[in-house]
Each structure stands twice: as structure tokens, then as C-alpha cells.
PDB file of C-alpha atoms in Angstrom:
ATOM      1  CA  MET M 585     -47.930 -98.547-195.825  1.00 52.00           C
ATOM      2  CA  ARG M 586     -48.239 -95.780-193.232  1.00 53.00           C
ATOM      3  CA  LYS M 587     -51.986 -96.392-192.863  1.00 54.00           C
ATOM      4  CA  PHE M 588     -51.368-100.132-192.550  1.00 47.00           C
ATOM      5  CA  PHE M 589     -48.961 -99.786-189.618  1.00 44.00           C
ATOM      6  CA  LEU M 590     -51.109 -97.153-187.912  1.00 45.00           C
ATOM      7  CA  PHE M 591     -54.023 -99.595-188.166  1.00 45.00           C
ATOM      8  CA  LEU M 592     -51.890-102.339-186.607  1.00 42.00           C
ATOM      9  CA  SER M 593     -50.828-100.008-183.763  1.00 44.00           C
ATOM     10  CA  THR M 594     -54.347-100.175-182.287  1.00 52.00           C
ATOM     11  CA  ASN M 595     -55.152-103.808-183.179  1.00 46.00           C
ATOM     12  CA  LYS M 596     -55.229-105.834-179.957  1.00 52.00           C
ATOM     13  CA  LYS M 597     -55.211-109.244-181.685  1.00 54.00           C
ATOM     14  CA  VAL M 598     -52.056-108.439-183.638  1.00 45.00           C
ATOM     15  CA  GLU M 599     -50.494-106.940-180.514  1.00 48.00           C
ATOM     16  CA  LYS M 600     -51.169-110.129-178.537  1.00 53.00           C
ATOM     17  CA  LEU M 601     -49.615-112.236-181.295  1.00 49.00           C
ATOM     18  CA  ALA M 602     -46.562-109.957-181.598  1.00 49.00           C
ATOM     19  CA  LYS M 603     -45.902-109.974-177.862  1.00 50.00           C
ATOM     20  CA  LYS M 604     -45.443-113.746-177.954  1.00 50.00           C
ATOM     21  CA  HIS M 605     -42.158-112.998-179.686  1.00 53.00           C
ATOM     22  CA  GLY M 606     -41.299-110.207-177.283  1.00 51.00           C
ATOM     23  CA  LEU M 607     -38.871-107.584-178.588  1.00 58.00           C
ATOM     24  CA  LYS M 608     -37.261-110.041-181.020  1.00 53.00           C
ATOM     25  CA  LEU M 609     -39.235-108.665-183.988  1.00 55.00           C
ATOM     26  CA  GLY M 610     -36.890-105.698-184.125  1.00 55.00           C
ATOM     27  CA  ALA M 611     -38.433-103.387-181.553  1.00 63.00           C
ATOM     28  CA  LYS M 612     -35.165-103.484-179.605  1.00 70.00           C
ATOM     29  CA  LYS M 613     -33.810-100.912-182.053  1.00 75.00           C
ATOM     30  CA  PHE M 614     -36.360 -98.403-180.746  1.00 82.00           C
ATOM     31  CA  VAL M 615     -37.126 -99.665-177.213  1.00 85.00           C
ATOM     32  CA  ALA M 616     -34.461 -99.955-174.496  1.00 88.00           C
ATOM     33  CA  GLY M 617     -35.984-103.090-172.995  1.00 85.00           C
ATOM     34  CA  ALA M 618     -38.728-104.249-170.657  1.00 85.00           C
ATOM     35  CA  SER M 619     -37.197-103.340-167.283  1.00 92.00           C
ATOM     36  CA  ILE M 620     -36.221-100.141-165.478  1.00 96.00           C
ATOM     37  CA  ASP M 621     -32.653-101.470-165.266  1.00 96.00           C
ATOM     38  CA  SER M 622     -32.505-101.715-169.068  1.00 94.00           C
ATOM     39  CA  VAL M 623     -33.577 -98.116-169.593  1.00 97.00           C
ATOM     40  CA  VAL M 624     -31.234 -96.785-166.878  1.00 98.00           C
ATOM     41  CA  LYS M 625     -28.388 -98.602-168.611  1.00 97.00           C
ATOM     42  CA  ALA M 626     -29.392 -97.106-171.983  1.00 96.00           C
ATOM     43  CA  ALA M 627     -29.757 -93.596-170.531  1.00 98.00           C
ATOM     44  CA  THR M 628     -26.393 -93.848-168.771  1.00 98.00           C
ATOM     45  CA  LYS M 629     -24.739 -94.738-172.075  1.00 97.00           C
ATOM     46  CA  ILE M 630     -26.566 -91.870-173.790  1.00 97.00           C
ATOM     47  CA  ASN M 631     -25.383 -89.420-171.108  1.00 98.00           C
ATOM     48  CA  GLU M 632     -21.797 -90.626-171.462  1.00 98.00           C
ATOM     49  CA  GLN M 633     -21.975 -89.731-175.162  1.00 97.00           C
ATOM     50  CA  GLY M 634     -23.058 -86.184-174.333  1.00 97.00           C
ATOM     51  CA  PHE M 635     -26.828 -86.534-174.791  1.00 98.00           C
ATOM     52  CA  LEU M 636     -29.635 -85.765-172.388  1.00 98.00           C
ATOM     53  CA  ALA M 637     -32.449 -88.312-172.070  1.00 98.00           C
ATOM     54  CA  THR M 638     -36.169 -88.470-171.548  1.00 98.00           C
ATOM     55  CA  ILE M 639     -37.503 -91.802-170.362  1.00 98.00           C
ATOM     56  CA  ASP M 640     -40.921 -93.045-171.406  1.00 93.00           C
ATOM     57  CA  CYS M 641     -42.507 -95.795-169.318  1.00 88.00           C
ATOM     58  CA  LEU M 642     -44.603 -97.174-172.180  1.00 86.00           C
ATOM     59  CA  GLY M 643     -48.355 -97.486-171.800  1.00 84.00           C
ATOM     60  CA  GLU M 644     -51.583 -96.024-173.159  1.00 84.00           C
ATOM     61  CA  PHE M 645     -55.353 -96.491-173.371  1.00 86.00           C
ATOM     62  CA  VAL M 646     -55.850 -98.292-170.033  1.00 90.00           C
ATOM     63  CA  SER M 647     -59.430 -99.349-169.359  1.00 91.00           C
ATOM     64  CA  SER M 648     -59.501 -99.889-165.587  1.00 96.00           C
ATOM     65  CA  GLU M 649     -58.664 -97.883-162.492  1.00 97.00           C
ATOM     66  CA  GLN M 650     -56.341-100.666-161.327  1.00 97.00           C
ATOM     67  CA  GLU M 651     -54.296-100.425-164.539  1.00 95.00           C
ATOM     68  CA  ALA M 652     -54.063 -96.645-164.179  1.00 97.00           C
ATOM     69  CA  ILE M 653     -52.868 -96.941-160.576  1.00 97.00           C
ATOM     70  CA  ALA M 654     -50.291 -99.550-161.604  1.00 96.00           C
ATOM     71  CA  ALA M 655     -49.036 -97.266-164.414  1.00 96.00           C
ATOM     72  CA  THR M 656     -48.760 -94.402-161.927  1.00 98.00           C
ATOM     73  CA  GLY M 657     -46.608 -96.614-159.733  1.00 98.00           C
ATOM     74  CA  ASN M 658     -44.404 -97.472-162.709  1.00 96.00           C
ATOM     75  CA  CYS M 659     -43.886 -93.778-163.482  1.00 97.00           C
ATOM     76  CA  ILE M 660     -42.969 -93.059-159.861  1.00 98.00           C
ATOM     77  CA  ASP M 661     -40.579 -96.018-159.848  1.00 98.00           C
ATOM     78  CA  THR M 662     -38.980 -94.557-162.974  1.00 98.00           C
ATOM     79  CA  LEU M 663     -38.512 -91.190-161.250  1.00 98.00           C
ATOM     80  CA  GLU M 664     -36.953 -92.970-158.276  1.00 98.00           C
ATOM     81  CA  ALA M 665     -34.570 -94.787-160.622  1.00 98.00           C
ATOM     82  CA  ILE M 666     -33.596 -91.551-162.412  1.00 98.00           C
ATOM     83  CA  HIS M 667     -32.826 -89.942-159.063  1.00 98.00           C
ATOM     84  CA  ALA M 668     -30.969 -92.927-157.608  1.00 98.00           C
ATOM     85  CA  SER M 669     -28.811 -93.485-160.697  1.00 98.00           C
ATOM     86  CA  LYS M 670     -28.089 -89.755-161.104  1.00 98.00           C
ATOM     87  CA  ILE M 671     -28.713 -89.901-164.852  1.00 98.00           C
ATOM     88  CA  ASP M 672     -29.558 -86.645-166.627  1.00 98.00           C
ATOM     89  CA  ALA M 673     -33.087 -87.479-167.719  1.00 98.00           C
ATOM     90  CA  SER M 674     -36.657 -86.251-167.676  1.00 98.00           C
ATOM     91  CA  LEU M 675     -39.837 -88.356-167.725  1.00 98.00           C
ATOM     92  CA  SER M 676     -42.355 -88.598-170.571  1.00 97.00           C
ATOM     93  CA  LEU M 677     -45.806 -90.118-170.118  1.00 97.00           C
ATOM     94  CA  LYS M 678     -49.244 -90.407-171.689  1.00 96.00           C
ATOM     95  CA  LEU M 679     -52.411 -89.401-169.877  1.00 98.00           C
ATOM     96  CA  THR M 680     -54.424 -92.352-171.187  1.00 96.00           C
ATOM     97  CA  GLN M 681     -52.081 -94.684-169.309  1.00 95.00           C
ATOM     98  CA  LEU M 682     -53.041 -92.819-166.118  1.00 98.00           C
ATOM     99  CA  GLY M 683     -56.800 -93.095-166.648  1.00 98.00           C
ATOM    100  CA  LEU M 684     -57.759 -90.088-168.805  1.00 98.00           C
ATOM    101  CA  ASP M 685     -60.331 -92.153-170.717  1.00 97.00           C
ATOM    102  CA  ILE M 686     -61.855 -93.395-167.453  1.00 97.00           C
ATOM    103  CA  SER M 687     -62.078 -90.213-165.392  1.00 97.00           C
ATOM    104  CA  GLU M 688     -60.342 -86.847-165.581  1.00 97.00           C
ATOM    105  CA  ASP M 689     -60.270 -86.678-161.783  1.00 98.00           C
ATOM    106  CA  LEU M 690     -58.590 -90.094-161.599  1.00 98.00           C
ATOM    107  CA  CYS M 691     -55.996 -88.950-164.140  1.00 98.00           C
ATOM    108  CA  PHE M 692     -55.441 -85.652-162.319  1.00 98.00           C
ATOM    109  CA  ASN M 693     -54.925 -87.405-158.975  1.00 98.00           C
ATOM    110  CA  ASN M 694     -52.461 -89.848-160.526  1.00 98.00           C
ATOM    111  CA  MET M 695     -50.580 -86.995-162.193  1.00 98.00           C
ATOM    112  CA  THR M 696     -50.297 -85.069-158.915  1.00 98.00           C
ATOM    113  CA  LYS M 697     -48.753 -88.135-157.264  1.00 98.00           C
ATOM    114  CA  ILE M 698     -46.168 -88.319-160.045  1.00 98.00           C
ATOM    115  CA  LEU M 699     -45.468 -84.588-160.085  1.00 98.00           C
ATOM    116  CA  GLU M 700     -45.022 -84.403-156.316  1.00 98.00           C
ATOM    117  CA  VAL M 701     -42.182 -86.926-156.604  1.00 98.00           C
ATOM    118  CA  ALA M 702     -40.786 -85.238-159.730  1.00 98.00           C
ATOM    119  CA  LYS M 703     -40.777 -81.834-158.028  1.00 98.00           C
ATOM    120  CA  SER M 704     -38.996 -83.206-154.967  1.00 98.00           C
ATOM    121  CA  TYR M 705     -36.225 -84.589-157.210  1.00 98.00           C
ATOM    122  CA  ASN M 706     -36.209 -81.636-159.639  1.00 98.00           C
ATOM    123  CA  ILE M 707     -37.066 -83.913-162.580  1.00 98.00           C
ATOM    124  CA  PHE M 708     -39.063 -82.476-165.468  1.00 98.00           C
ATOM    125  CA  VAL M 709     -42.173 -84.327-166.706  1.00 98.00           C
ATOM    126  CA  GLN M 710     -43.448 -83.995-170.287  1.00 98.00           C
ATOM    127  CA  ILE M 711     -47.052 -84.938-171.054  1.00 98.00           C
ATOM    128  CA  ASP M 712     -47.044 -86.604-174.476  1.00 97.00           C
ATOM    129  CA  MET M 713     -49.786 -85.713-176.930  1.00 97.00           C
ATOM    130  CA  GLU M 714     -51.928 -88.550-178.214  1.00 95.00           C
ATOM    131  CA  ASP M 715     -54.545 -88.639-180.977  1.00 94.00           C
ATOM    132  CA  HIS M 716     -56.827 -85.720-181.818  1.00 97.00           C
ATOM    133  CA  SER M 717     -59.750 -87.068-179.787  1.00 97.00           C
ATOM    134  CA  ARG M 718     -57.657 -86.552-176.609  1.00 97.00           C
ATOM    135  CA  ASN M 719     -56.050 -83.269-177.638  1.00 98.00           C
ATOM    136  CA  GLU M 720     -58.322 -80.840-175.801  1.00 98.00           C
ATOM    137  CA  ALA M 721     -58.486 -83.017-172.681  1.00 98.00           C
ATOM    138  CA  THR M 722     -54.677 -83.227-172.615  1.00 98.00           C
ATOM    139  CA  LEU M 723     -54.241 -79.468-172.956  1.00 98.00           C
ATOM    140  CA  SER M 724     -56.876 -78.852-170.292  1.00 98.00           C
ATOM    141  CA  MET M 725     -55.098 -81.256-167.922  1.00 98.00           C
ATOM    142  CA  PHE M 726     -51.746 -79.596-168.616  1.00 98.00           C
ATOM    143  CA  LYS M 727     -53.132 -76.133-167.797  1.00 98.00           C
ATOM    144  CA  ARG M 728     -54.686 -77.424-164.582  1.00 97.00           C
ATOM    145  CA  LEU M 729     -51.424 -79.053-163.501  1.00 98.00           C
ATOM    146  CA  HIS M 730     -49.256 -76.147-164.643  1.00 97.00           C
ATOM    147  CA  ASP M 731     -50.974 -73.817-162.177  1.00 94.00           C
ATOM    148  CA  ILE M 732     -49.681 -76.057-159.361  1.00 97.00           C
ATOM    149  CA  TYR M 733     -46.429 -77.446-160.785  1.00 98.00           C
ATOM    150  CA  LYS M 734     -45.075 -74.639-162.952  1.00 96.00           C
ATOM    151  CA  GLY M 735     -41.539 -75.473-164.046  1.00 96.00           C
ATOM    152  CA  THR M 736     -42.018 -79.199-163.493  1.00 98.00           C
ATOM    153  CA  VAL M 737     -44.476 -80.068-166.264  1.00 98.00           C
ATOM    154  CA  GLY M 738     -44.687 -79.442-170.012  1.00 98.00           C
ATOM    155  CA  THR M 739     -46.600 -80.881-172.934  1.00 98.00           C
ATOM    156  CA  VAL M 740     -46.427 -81.574-176.681  1.00 98.00           C
ATOM    157  CA  ILE M 741     -47.872 -79.915-179.786  1.00 98.00           C
ATOM    158  CA  GLN M 742     -48.216 -81.757-183.124  1.00 98.00           C
ATOM    159  CA  SER M 743     -47.723 -79.822-186.349  1.00 98.00           C
ATOM    160  CA  TYR M 744     -50.034 -82.019-188.437  1.00 96.00           C
ATOM    161  CA  LEU M 745     -53.097 -80.637-186.637  1.00 98.00           C
ATOM    162  CA  HIS M 746     -54.857 -77.572-188.047  1.00 98.00           C
ATOM    163  CA  LYS M 747     -55.429 -76.140-184.562  1.00 98.00           C
ATOM    164  CA  SER M 748     -51.831 -76.235-183.352  1.00 98.00           C
ATOM    165  CA  LEU M 749     -50.860 -72.611-184.009  1.00 98.00           C
ATOM    166  CA  GLU M 750     -53.881 -71.505-182.010  1.00 98.00           C
ATOM    167  CA  ASP M 751     -52.785 -73.847-179.211  1.00 98.00           C
ATOM    168  CA  VAL M 752     -49.207 -72.514-179.243  1.00 98.00           C
ATOM    169  CA  ASN M 753     -50.443 -68.951-178.923  1.00 98.00           C
ATOM    170  CA  GLU M 754     -52.799 -69.942-176.108  1.00 98.00           C
ATOM    171  CA  LEU M 755     -49.994 -71.753-174.265  1.00 98.00           C
ATOM    172  CA  ASP M 756     -47.833 -68.631-174.483  1.00 98.00           C
ATOM    173  CA  HIS M 757     -49.952 -67.318-171.575  1.00 97.00           C
ATOM    174  CA  TYR M 758     -48.523 -70.193-169.505  1.00 97.00           C
ATOM    175  CA  ASN M 759     -44.909 -69.763-170.724  1.00 97.00           C
ATOM    176  CA  ALA M 760     -45.234 -73.459-171.479  1.00 98.00           C
ATOM    177  CA  SER M 761     -42.233 -75.643-172.191  1.00 98.00           C
ATOM    178  CA  LEU M 762     -43.285 -77.469-175.350  1.00 98.00           C
ATOM    179  CA  ARG M 763     -41.978 -80.363-177.338  1.00 98.00           C
ATOM    180  CA  ILE M 764     -43.054 -79.700-180.930  1.00 98.00           C
ATOM    181  CA  CYS M 765     -43.282 -82.768-183.159  1.00 96.00           C
ATOM    182  CA  LYS M 766     -45.049 -83.629-186.412  1.00 95.00           C
ATOM    183  CA  GLY M 767     -47.507 -86.235-185.060  1.00 91.00           C
ATOM    184  CA  ALA M 768     -47.735 -90.002-185.451  1.00 79.00           C
ATOM    185  CA  TYR M 769     -51.416 -90.994-185.270  1.00 83.00           C
ATOM    186  CA  LYS M 770     -53.928 -91.704-188.000  1.00 82.00           C
ATOM    187  CA  GLU M 771     -56.070 -88.563-188.328  1.00 92.00           C
ATOM    188  CA  SER M 772     -58.703 -87.369-190.798  1.00 95.00           C
ATOM    189  CA  SER M 773     -58.072 -84.439-193.159  1.00 96.00           C
ATOM    190  CA  GLU M 774     -60.778 -82.554-191.235  1.00 97.00           C
ATOM    191  CA  VAL M 775     -58.421 -82.112-188.284  1.00 98.00           C
ATOM    192  CA  ALA M 776     -54.949 -82.726-189.771  1.00 97.00           C
ATOM    193  CA  PHE M 777     -52.931 -81.700-192.826  1.00 97.00           C
ATOM    194  CA  PRO M 778     -52.815 -84.673-195.221  1.00 94.00           C
ATOM    195  CA  ASN M 779     -49.735 -83.410-197.114  1.00 95.00           C
ATOM    196  CA  LYS M 780     -46.194 -83.520-195.738  1.00 93.00           C
ATOM    197  CA  LYS M 781     -45.391 -80.096-197.205  1.00 97.00           C
ATOM    198  CA  ASP M 782     -48.118 -78.457-195.124  1.00 97.00           C
ATOM    199  CA  VAL M 783     -47.089 -80.375-191.986  1.00 96.00           C
ATOM    200  CA  ASP M 784     -43.483 -79.224-192.447  1.00 97.00           C
ATOM    201  CA  GLU M 785     -44.476 -75.590-193.033  1.00 98.00           C
ATOM    202  CA  ASN M 786     -46.664 -75.634-189.954  1.00 98.00           C
ATOM    203  CA  TYR M 787     -43.842 -77.223-187.966  1.00 98.00           C
ATOM    204  CA  MET M 788     -41.493 -74.369-188.837  1.00 98.00           C
ATOM    205  CA  ASN M 789     -44.138 -71.796-187.992  1.00 98.00           C
ATOM    206  CA  LEU M 790     -44.923 -73.370-184.602  1.00 98.00           C
ATOM    207  CA  VAL M 791     -41.279 -73.560-183.506  1.00 98.00           C
ATOM    208  CA  LYS M 792     -40.513 -70.023-184.652  1.00 98.00           C
ATOM    209  CA  THR M 793     -43.641 -68.632-182.974  1.00 98.00           C
ATOM    210  CA  HIS M 794     -42.919 -70.271-179.628  1.00 98.00           C
ATOM    211  CA  LEU M 795     -39.264 -69.213-179.708  1.00 98.00           C
ATOM    212  CA  LEU M 796     -40.113 -65.615-180.595  1.00 98.00           C
ATOM    213  CA  ASN M 797     -42.646 -65.604-177.772  1.00 97.00           C
ATOM    214  CA  GLY M 798     -39.675 -66.258-175.482  1.00 97.00           C
ATOM    215  CA  ASN M 799     -40.609 -69.797-174.454  1.00 98.00           C
ATOM    216  CA  TYR M 800     -38.641 -73.058-174.235  1.00 98.00           C
ATOM    217  CA  VAL M 801     -38.912 -75.425-177.202  1.00 98.00           C
ATOM    218  CA  GLY M 802     -37.961 -79.066-177.645  1.00 98.00           C
ATOM    219  CA  ILE M 803     -37.402 -79.254-181.420  1.00 98.00           C
ATOM    220  CA  ALA M 804     -38.414 -82.878-181.976  1.00 97.00           C
ATOM    221  CA  THR M 805     -37.625 -83.893-185.541  1.00 96.00           C
ATOM    222  CA  HIS M 806     -35.215 -86.083-187.528  1.00 92.00           C
ATOM    223  CA  ASP M 807     -35.672 -83.943-190.651  1.00 94.00           C
ATOM    224  CA  SER M 808     -32.204 -82.545-191.395  1.00 95.00           C
ATOM    225  CA  THR M 809     -33.577 -79.900-193.776  1.00 96.00           C
ATOM    226  CA  ILE M 810     -35.908 -78.505-191.114  1.00 97.00           C
ATOM    227  CA  ILE M 811     -33.109 -78.630-188.541  1.00 98.00           C
ATOM    228  CA  ASP M 812     -30.749 -76.657-190.815  1.00 98.00           C
ATOM    229  CA  GLN M 813     -33.427 -74.047-191.529  1.00 98.00           C
ATOM    230  CA  LEU M 814     -34.225 -73.654-187.830  1.00 98.00           C
ATOM    231  CA  ILE M 815     -30.541 -73.331-186.930  1.00 98.00           C
ATOM    232  CA  SER M 816     -30.280 -70.483-189.458  1.00 98.00           C
ATOM    233  CA  PHE M 817     -33.369 -68.844-187.964  1.00 98.00           C
ATOM    234  CA  ILE M 818     -32.017 -69.230-184.424  1.00 98.00           C
ATOM    235  CA  ARG M 819     -28.737 -67.575-185.442  1.00 98.00           C
ATOM    236  CA  GLU M 820     -30.491 -64.724-187.262  1.00 98.00           C
ATOM    237  CA  GLU M 821     -32.761 -64.013-184.287  1.00 98.00           C
ATOM    238  CA  LYS M 822     -29.876 -64.447-181.800  1.00 97.00           C
ATOM    239  CA  ILE M 823     -31.888 -66.918-179.727  1.00 97.00           C
ATOM    240  CA  GLN M 824     -29.901 -68.229-176.777  1.00 96.00           C
ATOM    241  CA  LYS M 825     -29.131 -71.948-176.485  1.00 95.00           C
ATOM    242  CA  GLU M 826     -30.788 -71.952-173.056  1.00 97.00           C
ATOM    243  CA  GLN M 827     -34.156 -71.524-174.821  1.00 98.00           C
ATOM    244  CA  TYR M 828     -34.235 -74.695-176.921  1.00 98.00           C
ATOM    245  CA  GLU M 829     -32.964 -78.211-177.433  1.00 98.00           C
ATOM    246  CA  PHE M 830     -33.193 -80.762-180.217  1.00 98.00           C
ATOM    247  CA  GLN M 831     -34.971 -84.031-179.472  1.00 98.00           C
ATOM    248  CA  MET M 832     -34.813 -87.343-181.325  1.00 95.00           C
ATOM    249  CA  LEU M 833     -35.972 -90.898-180.808  1.00 90.00           C
ATOM    250  CA  TYR M 834     -33.796 -93.709-179.484  1.00 91.00           C
ATOM    251  CA  GLY M 835     -32.309 -95.715-182.353  1.00 86.00           C
ATOM    252  CA  ILE M 836     -33.151 -93.260-185.147  1.00 84.00           C
ATOM    253  CA  ALA M 837     -30.867 -90.859-187.084  1.00 89.00           C
ATOM    254  CA  ILE M 838     -27.913 -91.613-184.823  1.00 92.00           C
ATOM    255  CA  ASP M 839     -25.371 -89.953-187.125  1.00 95.00           C
ATOM    256  CA  LEU M 840     -27.435 -86.747-187.156  1.00 96.00           C
ATOM    257  CA  GLN M 841     -27.687 -86.877-183.356  1.00 97.00           C
ATOM    258  CA  LYS M 842     -23.905 -87.123-183.042  1.00 97.00           C
ATOM    259  CA  LYS M 843     -23.402 -84.303-185.553  1.00 97.00           C
ATOM    260  CA  LEU M 844     -25.567 -81.896-183.537  1.00 98.00           C
ATOM    261  CA  ILE M 845     -23.757 -82.766-180.308  1.00 97.00           C
ATOM    262  CA  GLN M 846     -20.374 -82.220-181.997  1.00 97.00           C
ATOM    263  CA  GLU M 847     -21.600 -78.800-183.161  1.00 97.00           C
ATOM    264  CA  GLY M 848     -22.379 -77.860-179.569  1.00 97.00           C
ATOM    265  CA  TYR M 849     -26.163 -78.176-179.549  1.00 98.00           C
ATOM    266  CA  LYS M 850     -28.186 -79.665-176.721  1.00 98.00           C
ATOM    267  CA  LEU M 851     -29.889 -82.897-177.777  1.00 98.00           C
ATOM    268  CA  ARG M 852     -32.261 -85.088-175.790  1.00 98.00           C
ATOM    269  CA  VAL M 853     -32.927 -88.717-176.757  1.00 98.00           C
ATOM    270  CA  TYR M 854     -36.408 -90.128-176.129  1.00 94.00           C
ATOM    271  CA  ILE M 855     -35.898 -93.628-174.653  1.00 95.00           C
ATOM    272  CA  PRO M 856     -38.981 -95.829-174.179  1.00 91.00           C
ATOM    273  CA  TYR M 857     -39.104 -99.022-172.160  1.00 91.00           C
ATOM    274  CA  GLY M 858     -41.632-101.508-170.823  1.00 83.00           C
ATOM    275  CA  ASP M 859     -43.904-104.374-171.887  1.00 76.00           C
ATOM    276  CA  ASP M 860     -46.448-102.154-173.655  1.00 67.00           C
ATOM    277  CA  TRP M 861     -44.179-101.521-176.644  1.00 59.00           C
ATOM    278  CA  PHE M 862     -46.295-102.664-179.594  1.00 64.00           C
ATOM    279  CA  GLY M 863     -48.243 -99.466-180.392  1.00 63.00           C
ATOM    280  CA  TYR M 864     -45.113 -97.335-180.133  1.00 63.00           C
ATOM    281  CA  PHE M 865     -43.192 -99.755-182.365  1.00 62.00           C
ATOM    282  CA  MET M 866     -45.885 -99.759-185.074  1.00 63.00           C
ATOM    283  CA  ARG M 867     -45.953 -95.946-185.143  1.00 64.00           C
ATOM    284  CA  ARG M 868     -42.189 -95.891-185.677  1.00 59.00           C
ATOM    285  CA  LEU M 869     -42.585 -98.259-188.650  1.00 62.00           C
ATOM    286  CA  ALA M 870     -45.376 -96.063-190.022  1.00 62.00           C
ATOM    287  CA  GLU M 871     -43.165 -92.972-189.932  1.00 61.00           C
ATOM    288  CA  ARG M 872     -40.239 -94.157-192.036  1.00 56.00           C
ATOM    289  CA  PRO M 873     -39.932 -96.887-194.719  1.00 53.00           C
ATOM    290  CA  ALA M 874     -36.273 -97.263-193.693  1.00 51.00           C
ATOM    291  CA  ASN M 875     -37.454 -98.577-190.325  1.00 50.00           C
ATOM    292  CA  VAL M 876     -39.462-101.304-192.058  1.00 48.00           C
ATOM    293  CA  TRP M 877     -36.440-102.317-194.143  1.00 51.00           C
ATOM    294  CA  PHE M 878     -34.393-102.617-190.950  1.00 48.00           C
ATOM    295  CA  ILE M 879     -36.973-105.062-189.515  1.00 48.00           C
ATOM    296  CA  VAL M 880     -37.087-107.136-192.723  1.00 45.00           C
ATOM    297  CA  LYS M 881     -33.292-107.498-192.621  1.00 49.00           C
ATOM    298  CA  ASN M 882     -33.539-108.500-188.954  1.00 47.00           C
ATOM    299  CA  LEU M 883     -36.078-111.242-189.682  1.00 42.00           C
ATOM    300  CA  PHE M 884     -34.180-112.796-192.574  1.00 41.00           C
TER     301      PHE M 884
END
């Protein structure tokens, strides 16, 4: 089932068909809406409940310079909305929506435009990690931008990749703020661990390594067992709460989110919005069978 939904996430014909029905298929559980107003409203509600937010203006894999420029404008508009509404939120984005596949220079120029605005408003920007074929280019772009916008930009490491521990140790030289997640793309066993047990073990190792190196970590998981183990580790090592936060996706594991907030932990909710929701939605269905069951109940 996971492979099926990951296949659908990149199928343009299915995407076109799905978008005829808009968000009615059940994506509204995971996506705040199509407009900036909808995501500001969702983030405001999240803040009122004690959560931080990161807003993702959905988009990826653009194929023209015009699309990349338009996506850059959308990201800047999102920063303007965060500032104007005074919500406590950061911005998440993907480099392929800003033209990475077209030209690295185009992507870099678009990122500098976004980061100039983010820096002026003191809003943090996280560069999401995409599939393995873009991994090195994403890390290279992060390092290039970090030299100019240190403290304003971070990136993401995925624990299902074999190379991730090497990347974490390399990024220690940059004191990088990292979101560490498991990974949600279809990858071959040559580059990624095929078994969940190995992905989970690597996840624990990556978070512990980056924390012990003295760097900031966004612990992005809904796995309660991993969370409990990491809380024990954090207590044993006397790691300060200023050095980490938990991160979860909008609409998923809400009870666990509330539990962590009640226990005094910092938790940031990843809230996506926009018209380009299909790929994101399919990856959420691929991750958890419970998500699929929710959609089936919605339809019938």
C-alpha cells in the first residue's frame, strides 16, 4: 500500500483528476486550505492551544522559471502574512518549487529574496528535504545560504537514508538547526534502509548525535515509543529545553501533541496550505494505514 500511494504522489494524471474534487477527498484533515487566510486562521488556533507552527506553502518540482518566480512570491507573501498577523510561526519550503531542478543559481537567487524578508522579520526558514536525487544539491544550497543567513535558515535530515549520520556530523561544522524526520519518499535499498527497525535506530542515533554536538534539533516524529526514549535520554544527559522541540504534522496524532504540551514540552505543528496539495496528501496516506481508513470513512 505504501508503494502504491508513493507512486500516485508523482502521477500527474491522477493528480489532475483528484484536483477536480479539490480538498473534498479528505486532504482537509492534513492541509489547512488553499489560501493564506486559511493557514493564518489554522496557525492562530494552533498558537492559542499552546503550539508553535511552521507554515508550508505547498509546491514542488516546478519546470519553468516563471513557476519558480511565482512560488517565490507565494513564500514571501506567506512571510508577510506571518508578520502581519503576529502568529508564532516559521516557514518551510522545498527547493524544487523555487527552481532547483532548472538552475541552482535561479534557486539560490529566489532563496535570497525569501531569506532577506525572513531576516527582516526575524522569521526562521526551514529547507525541507526531498528525495535522494536532490539530497546533495539541497545540502549544498543550505551550506551556501547558511554562510550569509546564519540563524535564519535550517534544513532537514531523513533517517531512512544510509548517508544521514555522515551528513549530521558534517553539518555540525555549521551548528545547523535541523529537523530530523524518517523520510517519506520512495527510495531504493541502495540508498535507504528498507526495514522500519533500522530507520528507527538510525533516527535515535541522529537525534542523539546532533543534541550531544550541542546543536538545535526539531524532533519530527509521531512515534510515541521513540519520543519516550528520547525524553529519557534528554533527561539523563541534562539537555536544556532551549536546544530542542518536538514537531508533528497538522491533523495527525493530536492527542499525543496535546500530551506533550501539557507536560511542558515545546511542540511545533507543520501546517501546509495551497493548491499543490496532492503529492503531500499521498505521502501522508503512504505513511500510515490509519490515514487511509480516515479517508474511506470520509468518502462513504
